């Protein structure tokens, strides 16, 4: 039987997270370090569309990461599943309802930079949404006019920068460009994206960041690079490659987030 968001709140018991993570394709391992966790499949949450993408588990978790209470959305709904840019809204609203103040979104992405090969991680400092889609289309309130100037939170990014330096971890930074998918980009689209100033391309995250900013959450996002953009090499682009390569950068990202979480939650 499907349960409402109230069920999610009740299931938390004494766990009171203020930080939430969204885990993308092949990045489910990030949840492995979680202790004392609560797990609710999205299928049990009323109003939450199910994700049908392989590599996305589709469940809500809560527990302690490095002794800090966190909520995790393991698996996300993508625009390309049903043509719905607001698919993540019920889950993000639920996060807000349980007291979440900050969001860490993760994704797999194609690199547009030769110096950022598969296995690298990139902190998203800004994004380009030229898709013509926006999850706030149809939102009636004036709150829909969200300022995106500081969508990616500088103080949070500074914590990650400092931690990565202490870990001797190369943390690339760059602009993520959202393409709707599910087909990969063409080589011409990749050349255009590079000209526009993008450093990585992907099929997620941007709608969630817009919604999260609408809800007043502080945001950061990370891309795990699984391949070079179409046409940059002769390699064929496949989803299985995304799933297989993501855990490499995912492991580094997991360490970075785990090591930063205490400071973030201060
Ligand atoms: N393009 C779009 N999305 C992606 C890619 C890509 O090359 N790699 C992983 N996700």
PDB file of C-alpha atoms and ligand atoms in Angstrom:
ATOM      1  CA  UNK A   1       0.000   0.000   0.000  1.00  0.00           C
ATOM      2  CA  UNK A   2       1.246   3.480  -0.794  1.00  0.00           C
ATOM      3  CA  UNK A   3       1.908   5.727   2.147  1.00  0.00           C
ATOM      4  CA  UNK A   4       1.988   9.515   2.306  1.00  0.00           C
ATOM      5  CA  UNK A   5       4.847  11.842   3.199  1.00  0.00           C
ATOM      6  CA  UNK A   6       3.653  11.681   6.823  1.00  0.00           C
ATOM      7  CA  UNK A   7       4.754   8.053   6.768  1.00  0.00           C
ATOM      8  CA  UNK A   8       8.232   9.148   5.737  1.00  0.00           C
ATOM      9  CA  UNK A   9       8.382  11.619   8.611  1.00  0.00           C
ATOM     10  CA  UNK A  10       7.162   8.983  11.107  1.00  0.00           C
ATOM     11  CA  UNK A  11       9.647   6.389   9.812  1.00  0.00           C
ATOM     12  CA  UNK A  12      12.556   8.684  10.610  1.00  0.00           C
ATOM     13  CA  UNK A  13      12.197   7.943  14.318  1.00  0.00           C
ATOM     14  CA  UNK A  14      14.722  10.157  16.027  1.00  0.00           C
ATOM     15  CA  UNK A  15      16.806  10.882  12.913  1.00  0.00           C
ATOM     16  CA  UNK A  16      16.655  14.612  12.182  1.00  0.00           C
ATOM     17  CA  UNK A  17      18.645  15.275   8.982  1.00  0.00           C
ATOM     18  CA  UNK A  18      19.273  18.783   7.661  1.00  0.00           C
ATOM     19  CA  UNK A  19      21.438  17.578   4.760  1.00  0.00           C
ATOM     20  CA  UNK A  20      20.177  15.505   1.830  1.00  0.00           C
ATOM     21  CA  UNK A  21      21.978  13.740  -0.981  1.00  0.00           C
ATOM     22  CA  UNK A  22      20.681  12.702  -4.382  1.00  0.00           C
ATOM     23  CA  UNK A  23      22.588   9.755  -5.816  1.00  0.00           C
ATOM     24  CA  UNK A  24      22.752   9.314  -9.575  1.00  0.00           C
ATOM     25  CA  UNK A  25      23.416   6.352 -11.882  1.00  0.00           C
ATOM     26  CA  UNK A  26      25.988   3.959 -10.483  1.00  0.00           C
ATOM     27  CA  UNK A  27      26.541   6.153  -7.419  1.00  0.00           C
ATOM     28  CA  UNK A  28      24.427   4.104  -5.004  1.00  0.00           C
ATOM     29  CA  UNK A  29      27.598   3.063  -3.142  1.00  0.00           C
ATOM     30  CA  UNK A  30      27.606   6.436  -1.441  1.00  0.00           C
ATOM     31  CA  UNK A  31      24.839   5.076   0.769  1.00  0.00           C
ATOM     32  CA  UNK A  32      27.040   2.197   1.989  1.00  0.00           C
ATOM     33  CA  UNK A  33      28.596   4.250   4.771  1.00  0.00           C
ATOM     34  CA  UNK A  34      25.185   5.057   6.214  1.00  0.00           C
ATOM     35  CA  UNK A  35      24.463   3.738   9.716  1.00  0.00           C
ATOM     36  CA  UNK A  36      21.213   3.021  11.491  1.00  0.00           C
ATOM     37  CA  UNK A  37      19.304   3.611   8.344  1.00  0.00           C
ATOM     38  CA  UNK A  38      15.638   3.811   7.505  1.00  0.00           C
ATOM     39  CA  UNK A  39      14.745   2.675   3.957  1.00  0.00           C
ATOM     40  CA  UNK A  40      11.530   3.433   2.107  1.00  0.00           C
ATOM     41  CA  UNK A  41      11.133   2.435  -1.561  1.00  0.00           C
ATOM     42  CA  UNK A  42       9.723   5.286  -3.660  1.00  0.00           C
ATOM     43  CA  UNK A  43       6.936   2.865  -4.574  1.00  0.00           C
ATOM     44  CA  UNK A  44       5.682   3.164  -0.975  1.00  0.00           C
ATOM     45  CA  UNK A  45       5.539   6.952  -1.076  1.00  0.00           C
ATOM     46  CA  UNK A  46       2.278   8.298  -2.367  1.00  0.00           C
ATOM     47  CA  UNK A  47       2.568  10.794  -5.206  1.00  0.00           C
ATOM     48  CA  UNK A  48       6.165   9.860  -6.008  1.00  0.00           C
ATOM     49  CA  UNK A  49       6.647   8.604  -9.560  1.00  0.00           C
ATOM     50  CA  UNK A  50       8.851   5.528  -9.791  1.00  0.00           C
ATOM     51  CA  UNK A  51      12.158   5.622 -11.611  1.00  0.00           C
ATOM     52  CA  UNK A  52      12.559   2.932 -14.217  1.00  0.00           C
ATOM     53  CA  UNK A  53      16.207   3.577 -15.059  1.00  0.00           C
ATOM     54  CA  UNK A  54      18.589   0.706 -14.426  1.00  0.00           C
ATOM     55  CA  UNK A  55      21.340   1.776 -12.062  1.00  0.00           C
ATOM     56  CA  UNK A  56      18.868   3.820  -9.999  1.00  0.00           C
ATOM     57  CA  UNK A  57      17.595   1.951  -6.962  1.00  0.00           C
ATOM     58  CA  UNK A  58      14.679   4.282  -6.247  1.00  0.00           C
ATOM     59  CA  UNK A  59      14.507   4.529  -2.490  1.00  0.00           C
ATOM     60  CA  UNK A  60      14.593   7.064   0.300  1.00  0.00           C
ATOM     61  CA  UNK A  61      17.118   6.439   3.058  1.00  0.00           C
ATOM     62  CA  UNK A  62      17.942   8.219   6.281  1.00  0.00           C
ATOM     63  CA  UNK A  63      20.696   7.497   8.766  1.00  0.00           C
ATOM     64  CA  UNK A  64      24.048   8.724   9.998  1.00  0.00           C
ATOM     65  CA  UNK A  65      27.041   9.423   7.791  1.00  0.00           C
ATOM     66  CA  UNK A  66      30.120  10.027   9.925  1.00  0.00           C
ATOM     67  CA  UNK A  67      27.688  10.513  12.870  1.00  0.00           C
ATOM     68  CA  UNK A  68      25.811  13.272  11.014  1.00  0.00           C
ATOM     69  CA  UNK A  69      22.128  12.669  10.256  1.00  0.00           C
ATOM     70  CA  UNK A  70      21.476  12.678   6.494  1.00  0.00           C
ATOM     71  CA  UNK A  71      18.652  11.844   4.112  1.00  0.00           C
ATOM     72  CA  UNK A  72      19.450  10.158   0.815  1.00  0.00           C
ATOM     73  CA  UNK A  73      17.431   9.935  -2.358  1.00  0.00           C
ATOM     74  CA  UNK A  74      19.003   6.895  -3.962  1.00  0.00           C
ATOM     75  CA  UNK A  75      17.876   7.116  -7.568  1.00  0.00           C
ATOM     76  CA  UNK A  76      16.040   9.950  -9.234  1.00  0.00           C
ATOM     77  CA  UNK A  77      13.342  10.503 -11.785  1.00  0.00           C
ATOM     78  CA  UNK A  78      14.617  12.018 -15.020  1.00  0.00           C
ATOM     79  CA  UNK A  79      12.833  14.297 -17.440  1.00  0.00           C
ATOM     80  CA  UNK A  80      13.345  11.744 -20.196  1.00  0.00           C
ATOM     81  CA  UNK A  81      11.333   9.051 -18.403  1.00  0.00           C
ATOM     82  CA  UNK A  82       7.932  10.663 -18.899  1.00  0.00           C
ATOM     83  CA  UNK A  83       8.686  14.134 -20.225  1.00  0.00           C
ATOM     84  CA  UNK A  84       8.033  15.539 -16.767  1.00  0.00           C
ATOM     85  CA  UNK A  85      10.510  18.186 -15.548  1.00  0.00           C
ATOM     86  CA  UNK A  86       8.756  18.372 -12.159  1.00  0.00           C
ATOM     87  CA  UNK A  87       8.997  14.628 -11.454  1.00  0.00           C
ATOM     88  CA  UNK A  88      11.283  15.206  -8.462  1.00  0.00           C
ATOM     89  CA  UNK A  89       9.085  17.864  -6.878  1.00  0.00           C
ATOM     90  CA  UNK A  90       7.179  15.557  -4.464  1.00  0.00           C
ATOM     91  CA  UNK A  91      10.437  14.129  -3.120  1.00  0.00           C
ATOM     92  CA  UNK A  92      12.082  17.532  -2.772  1.00  0.00           C
ATOM     93  CA  UNK A  93       8.989  18.898  -1.036  1.00  0.00           C
ATOM     94  CA  UNK A  94       9.128  15.905   1.302  1.00  0.00           C
ATOM     95  CA  UNK A  95      12.766  16.682   2.083  1.00  0.00           C
ATOM     96  CA  UNK A  96      11.809  20.247   2.882  1.00  0.00           C
ATOM     97  CA  UNK A  97       8.964  18.963   5.091  1.00  0.00           C
ATOM     98  CA  UNK A  98      11.312  16.760   7.147  1.00  0.00           C
ATOM     99  CA  UNK A  99      13.619  19.739   7.832  1.00  0.00           C
ATOM    100  CA  UNK A 100      16.247  19.498   5.086  1.00  0.00           C
ATOM    101  CA  UNK A 101      18.163  22.760   4.619  1.00  0.00           C
ATOM    102  CA  UNK A 102      20.901  21.767   2.172  1.00  0.00           C
ATOM    103  CA  UNK A 103      21.143  19.509  -0.846  1.00  0.00           C
ATOM    104  CA  UNK A 104      24.087  17.685  -2.393  1.00  0.00           C
ATOM    105  CA  UNK A 105      23.145  16.429  -5.868  1.00  0.00           C
ATOM    106  CA  UNK A 106      25.353  13.952  -7.708  1.00  0.00           C
ATOM    107  CA  UNK A 107      25.248  12.787 -11.298  1.00  0.00           C
ATOM    108  CA  UNK A 108      27.188  11.017 -14.012  1.00  0.00           C
ATOM    109  CA  UNK A 109      28.260  13.216 -16.867  1.00  0.00           C
ATOM    110  CA  UNK A 110      30.186  13.388 -20.092  1.00  0.00           C
ATOM    111  CA  UNK A 111      33.330  15.535 -20.029  1.00  0.00           C
ATOM    112  CA  UNK A 112      33.964  18.307 -22.537  1.00  0.00           C
ATOM    113  CA  UNK A 113      37.524  18.840 -21.320  1.00  0.00           C
ATOM    114  CA  UNK A 114      40.545  16.764 -22.291  1.00  0.00           C
ATOM    115  CA  UNK A 115      42.064  17.413 -18.852  1.00  0.00           C
ATOM    116  CA  UNK A 116      39.019  15.869 -17.147  1.00  0.00           C
ATOM    117  CA  UNK A 117      38.974  12.199 -18.220  1.00  0.00           C
ATOM    118  CA  UNK A 118      36.575   9.436 -17.134  1.00  0.00           C
ATOM    119  CA  UNK A 119      37.001   8.740 -13.418  1.00  0.00           C
ATOM    120  CA  UNK A 120      37.374  12.473 -12.595  1.00  0.00           C
ATOM    121  CA  UNK A 121      35.008  14.399 -10.398  1.00  0.00           C
ATOM    122  CA  UNK A 122      33.747  17.911 -11.067  1.00  0.00           C
ATOM    123  CA  UNK A 123      32.047  20.288  -8.658  1.00  0.00           C
ATOM    124  CA  UNK A 124      29.289  22.099 -10.551  1.00  0.00           C
ATOM    125  CA  UNK A 125      29.761  25.844 -10.119  1.00  0.00           C
ATOM    126  CA  UNK A 126      26.972  26.847 -12.516  1.00  0.00           C
ATOM    127  CA  UNK A 127      24.719  25.321 -15.146  1.00  0.00           C
ATOM    128  CA  UNK A 128      23.271  25.963 -18.593  1.00  0.00           C
ATOM    129  CA  UNK A 129      19.654  25.057 -19.214  1.00  0.00           C
ATOM    130  CA  UNK A 130      18.931  25.556 -22.894  1.00  0.00           C
ATOM    131  CA  UNK A 131      16.419  22.740 -22.953  1.00  0.00           C
ATOM    132  CA  UNK A 132      13.384  25.017 -23.053  1.00  0.00           C
ATOM    133  CA  UNK A 133      12.066  23.074 -20.058  1.00  0.00           C
ATOM    134  CA  UNK A 134      11.775  24.255 -16.503  1.00  0.00           C
ATOM    135  CA  UNK A 135      10.186  22.482 -13.537  1.00  0.00           C
ATOM    136  CA  UNK A 136       8.520  25.749 -12.439  1.00  0.00           C
ATOM    137  CA  UNK A 137       6.506  26.170 -15.646  1.00  0.00           C
ATOM    138  CA  UNK A 138       2.894  26.098 -14.462  1.00  0.00           C
ATOM    139  CA  UNK A 139       3.759  27.152 -10.909  1.00  0.00           C
ATOM    140  CA  UNK A 140       1.280  29.925 -10.143  1.00  0.00           C
ATOM    141  CA  UNK A 141       2.949  31.873  -7.340  1.00  0.00           C
ATOM    142  CA  UNK A 142       5.410  34.731  -7.819  1.00  0.00           C
ATOM    143  CA  UNK A 143       7.931  32.518  -6.056  1.00  0.00           C
ATOM    144  CA  UNK A 144       8.470  30.894  -9.463  1.00  0.00           C
ATOM    145  CA  UNK A 145      10.774  33.777 -10.397  1.00  0.00           C
ATOM    146  CA  UNK A 146      13.747  32.144  -8.712  1.00  0.00           C
ATOM    147  CA  UNK A 147      17.096  33.977  -8.692  1.00  0.00           C
ATOM    148  CA  UNK A 148      19.683  31.504  -9.990  1.00  0.00           C
ATOM    149  CA  UNK A 149      22.709  33.802  -9.512  1.00  0.00           C
ATOM    150  CA  UNK A 150      23.923  31.903  -6.470  1.00  0.00           C
ATOM    151  CA  UNK A 151      22.196  28.584  -7.135  1.00  0.00           C
ATOM    152  CA  UNK A 152      25.383  26.719  -6.232  1.00  0.00           C
ATOM    153  CA  UNK A 153      26.251  27.740  -2.702  1.00  0.00           C
ATOM    154  CA  UNK A 154      29.696  29.336  -2.393  1.00  0.00           C
ATOM    155  CA  UNK A 155      30.210  28.735   1.361  1.00  0.00           C
ATOM    156  CA  UNK A 156      29.369  25.031   0.903  1.00  0.00           C
ATOM    157  CA  UNK A 157      31.665  24.822  -2.128  1.00  0.00           C
ATOM    158  CA  UNK A 158      34.482  26.369  -0.076  1.00  0.00           C
ATOM    159  CA  UNK A 159      34.147  23.568   2.474  1.00  0.00           C
ATOM    160  CA  UNK A 160      34.526  20.972  -0.292  1.00  0.00           C
ATOM    161  CA  UNK A 161      37.458  22.858  -1.861  1.00  0.00           C
ATOM    162  CA  UNK A 162      39.334  22.956   1.432  1.00  0.00           C
ATOM    163  CA  UNK A 163      38.601  19.314   2.219  1.00  0.00           C
ATOM    164  CA  UNK A 164      39.645  18.132  -1.265  1.00  0.00           C
ATOM    165  CA  UNK A 165      42.935  20.051  -0.928  1.00  0.00           C
ATOM    166  CA  UNK A 166      43.590  18.387   2.449  1.00  0.00           C
ATOM    167  CA  UNK A 167      42.826  14.972   0.901  1.00  0.00           C
ATOM    168  CA  UNK A 168      45.109  15.711  -2.069  1.00  0.00           C
ATOM    169  CA  UNK A 169      42.115  15.039  -4.301  1.00  0.00           C
ATOM    170  CA  UNK A 170      41.782  16.738  -7.689  1.00  0.00           C
ATOM    171  CA  UNK A 171      38.421  18.469  -7.535  1.00  0.00           C
ATOM    172  CA  UNK A 172      37.676  19.934 -10.952  1.00  0.00           C
ATOM    173  CA  UNK A 173      35.155  22.747 -11.205  1.00  0.00           C
ATOM    174  CA  UNK A 174      32.941  23.666 -14.088  1.00  0.00           C
ATOM    175  CA  UNK A 175      29.645  24.350 -15.791  1.00  0.00           C
ATOM    176  CA  UNK A 176      27.147  21.508 -16.289  1.00  0.00           C
ATOM    177  CA  UNK A 177      24.871  21.679 -19.296  1.00  0.00           C
ATOM    178  CA  UNK A 178      21.558  19.851 -19.158  1.00  0.00           C
ATOM    179  CA  UNK A 179      20.415  17.885 -22.184  1.00  0.00           C
ATOM    180  CA  UNK A 180      17.057  16.137 -21.951  1.00  0.00           C
ATOM    181  CA  UNK A 181      18.297  12.745 -23.173  1.00  0.00           C
ATOM    182  CA  UNK A 182      17.673   9.887 -23.307  1.00  0.00           C
ATOM    183  CA  UNK A 183      19.696   9.771 -26.530  1.00  0.00           C
ATOM    184  CA  UNK A 184      23.244  10.964 -26.013  1.00  0.00           C
ATOM    185  CA  UNK A 185      24.303  14.250 -27.624  1.00  0.00           C
ATOM    186  CA  UNK A 186      25.563  14.481 -31.182  1.00  0.00           C
ATOM    187  CA  UNK A 187      29.175  15.533 -31.838  1.00  0.00           C
ATOM    188  CA  UNK A 188      27.822  18.872 -33.155  1.00  0.00           C
ATOM    189  CA  UNK A 189      25.871  19.408 -29.922  1.00  0.00           C
ATOM    190  CA  UNK A 190      29.017  18.675 -27.920  1.00  0.00           C
ATOM    191  CA  UNK A 191      30.997  21.218 -29.974  1.00  0.00           C
ATOM    192  CA  UNK A 192      28.185  23.749 -29.408  1.00  0.00           C
ATOM    193  CA  UNK A 193      28.166  23.032 -25.658  1.00  0.00           C
ATOM    194  CA  UNK A 194      31.923  23.633 -25.500  1.00  0.00           C
ATOM    195  CA  UNK A 195      31.526  26.949 -27.340  1.00  0.00           C
ATOM    196  CA  UNK A 196      28.801  27.958 -24.890  1.00  0.00           C
ATOM    197  CA  UNK A 197      31.147  27.451 -21.959  1.00  0.00           C
ATOM    198  CA  UNK A 198      30.038  24.067 -20.648  1.00  0.00           C
ATOM    199  CA  UNK A 199      32.559  21.688 -19.089  1.00  0.00           C
ATOM    200  CA  UNK A 200      30.293  18.663 -18.736  1.00  0.00           C
ATOM    201  CA  UNK A 201      26.969  17.445 -20.104  1.00  0.00           C
ATOM    202  CA  UNK A 202      24.300  15.333 -18.472  1.00  0.00           C
ATOM    203  CA  UNK A 203      20.635  14.410 -18.304  1.00  0.00           C
ATOM    204  CA  UNK A 204      19.710  15.331 -14.731  1.00  0.00           C
ATOM    205  CA  UNK A 205      20.308  17.633 -11.759  1.00  0.00           C
ATOM    206  CA  UNK A 206      19.300  20.974 -13.329  1.00  0.00           C
ATOM    207  CA  UNK A 207      15.525  20.519 -12.737  1.00  0.00           C
ATOM    208  CA  UNK A 208      16.244  19.446  -9.149  1.00  0.00           C
ATOM    209  CA  UNK A 209      18.479  22.415  -8.434  1.00  0.00           C
ATOM    210  CA  UNK A 210      15.827  24.801  -9.774  1.00  0.00           C
ATOM    211  CA  UNK A 211      13.187  23.135  -7.571  1.00  0.00           C
ATOM    212  CA  UNK A 212      15.500  23.059  -4.563  1.00  0.00           C
ATOM    213  CA  UNK A 213      16.255  26.778  -4.927  1.00  0.00           C
ATOM    214  CA  UNK A 214      12.505  27.416  -5.255  1.00  0.00           C
ATOM    215  CA  UNK A 215      12.115  25.596  -1.917  1.00  0.00           C
ATOM    216  CA  UNK A 216      14.932  27.632  -0.357  1.00  0.00           C
ATOM    217  CA  UNK A 217      17.512  24.843  -0.014  1.00  0.00           C
ATOM    218  CA  UNK A 218      21.247  25.579  -0.274  1.00  0.00           C
ATOM    219  CA  UNK A 219      22.691  23.485  -3.074  1.00  0.00           C
ATOM    220  CA  UNK A 220      25.872  21.958  -4.359  1.00  0.00           C
ATOM    221  CA  UNK A 221      26.240  19.416  -7.153  1.00  0.00           C
ATOM    222  CA  UNK A 222      28.954  17.039  -8.289  1.00  0.00           C
ATOM    223  CA  UNK A 223      29.479  15.250 -11.588  1.00  0.00           C
ATOM    224  CA  UNK A 224      31.278  11.961 -11.834  1.00  0.00           C
ATOM    225  CA  UNK A 225      32.804  11.831 -15.293  1.00  0.00           C
ATOM    226  CA  UNK A 226      32.073   8.553 -17.054  1.00  0.00           C
ATOM    227  CA  UNK A 227      33.084   9.388 -20.634  1.00  0.00           C
ATOM    228  CA  UNK A 228      34.192  12.127 -22.990  1.00  0.00           C
ATOM    229  CA  UNK A 229      31.403  13.877 -24.899  1.00  0.00           C
ATOM    230  CA  UNK A 230      30.234  12.433 -28.208  1.00  0.00           C
ATOM    231  CA  UNK A 231      32.759  12.835 -31.012  1.00  0.00           C
ATOM    232  CA  UNK A 232      35.673  13.716 -28.713  1.00  0.00           C
ATOM    233  CA  UNK A 233      36.925  10.129 -28.994  1.00  0.00           C
ATOM    234  CA  UNK A 234      35.947   7.187 -31.170  1.00  0.00           C
ATOM    235  CA  UNK A 235      34.357   5.392 -28.187  1.00  0.00           C
ATOM    236  CA  UNK A 236      30.726   4.373 -28.423  1.00  0.00           C
ATOM    237  CA  UNK A 237      28.486   5.906 -25.740  1.00  0.00           C
ATOM    238  CA  UNK A 238      26.410   3.461 -23.718  1.00  0.00           C
ATOM    239  CA  UNK A 239      24.454   3.462 -20.473  1.00  0.00           C
ATOM    240  CA  UNK A 240      26.310   0.369 -19.290  1.00  0.00           C
ATOM    241  CA  UNK A 241      29.551   2.336 -19.582  1.00  0.00           C
ATOM    242  CA  UNK A 242      27.977   5.072 -17.429  1.00  0.00           C
ATOM    243  CA  UNK A 243      27.003   2.480 -14.802  1.00  0.00           C
ATOM    244  CA  UNK A 244      30.392   0.744 -14.896  1.00  0.00           C
ATOM    245  CA  UNK A 245      32.606   3.829 -14.774  1.00  0.00           C
ATOM    246  CA  UNK A 246      30.539   5.901 -12.295  1.00  0.00           C
ATOM    247  CA  UNK A 247      31.661   3.917  -9.214  1.00  0.00           C
ATOM    248  CA  UNK A 248      35.325   4.884  -9.904  1.00  0.00           C
ATOM    249  CA  UNK A 249      34.782   8.618  -9.415  1.00  0.00           C
ATOM    250  CA  UNK A 250      31.880   7.746  -7.124  1.00  0.00           C
ATOM    251  CA  UNK A 251      34.294   6.253  -4.612  1.00  0.00           C
ATOM    252  CA  UNK A 252      36.362   9.467  -4.483  1.00  0.00           C
ATOM    253  CA  UNK A 253      33.228  11.569  -4.259  1.00  0.00           C
ATOM    254  CA  UNK A 254      31.885   9.386  -1.485  1.00  0.00           C
ATOM    255  CA  UNK A 255      35.085   9.955   0.523  1.00  0.00           C
ATOM    256  CA  UNK A 256      34.966  13.692  -0.112  1.00  0.00           C
ATOM    257  CA  UNK A 257      31.339  13.984   0.983  1.00  0.00           C
ATOM    258  CA  UNK A 258      31.804  11.725   4.019  1.00  0.00           C
ATOM    259  CA  UNK A 259      34.818  13.764   5.136  1.00  0.00           C
ATOM    260  CA  UNK A 260      33.045  17.089   4.590  1.00  0.00           C
ATOM    261  CA  UNK A 261      29.687  16.288   6.119  1.00  0.00           C
ATOM    262  CA  UNK A 262      30.465  17.324   9.696  1.00  0.00           C
ATOM    263  CA  UNK A 263      31.667  20.746   8.652  1.00  0.00           C
ATOM    264  CA  UNK A 264      28.759  21.198   6.244  1.00  0.00           C
ATOM    265  CA  UNK A 265      26.223  20.489   8.940  1.00  0.00           C
ATOM    266  CA  UNK A 266      27.717  23.013  11.406  1.00  0.00           C
TER     267      UNK A 266
HETATM  268  N1  LIG B   1      25.915  12.834 -22.018  1.00  0.00           N
HETATM  269  C1  LIG B   1      24.817  12.978 -21.256  1.00  0.00           C
HETATM  270  N2  LIG B   1      24.646  12.369 -20.097  1.00  0.00           N
HETATM  271  C2  LIG B   1      25.639  11.581 -19.669  1.00  0.00           C
HETATM  272  C3  LIG B   1      26.811  11.384 -20.407  1.00  0.00           C
HETATM  273  C4  LIG B   1      26.944  12.053 -21.654  1.00  0.00           C
HETATM  274  O1  LIG B   1      27.958  11.942 -22.366  1.00  0.00           O
HETATM  275  N3  LIG B   1      27.589  10.534 -19.696  1.00  0.00           N
HETATM  276  C5  LIG B   1      26.910  10.241 -18.553  1.00  0.00           C
HETATM  277  N4  LIG B   1      25.732  10.861 -18.540  1.00  0.00           N
END
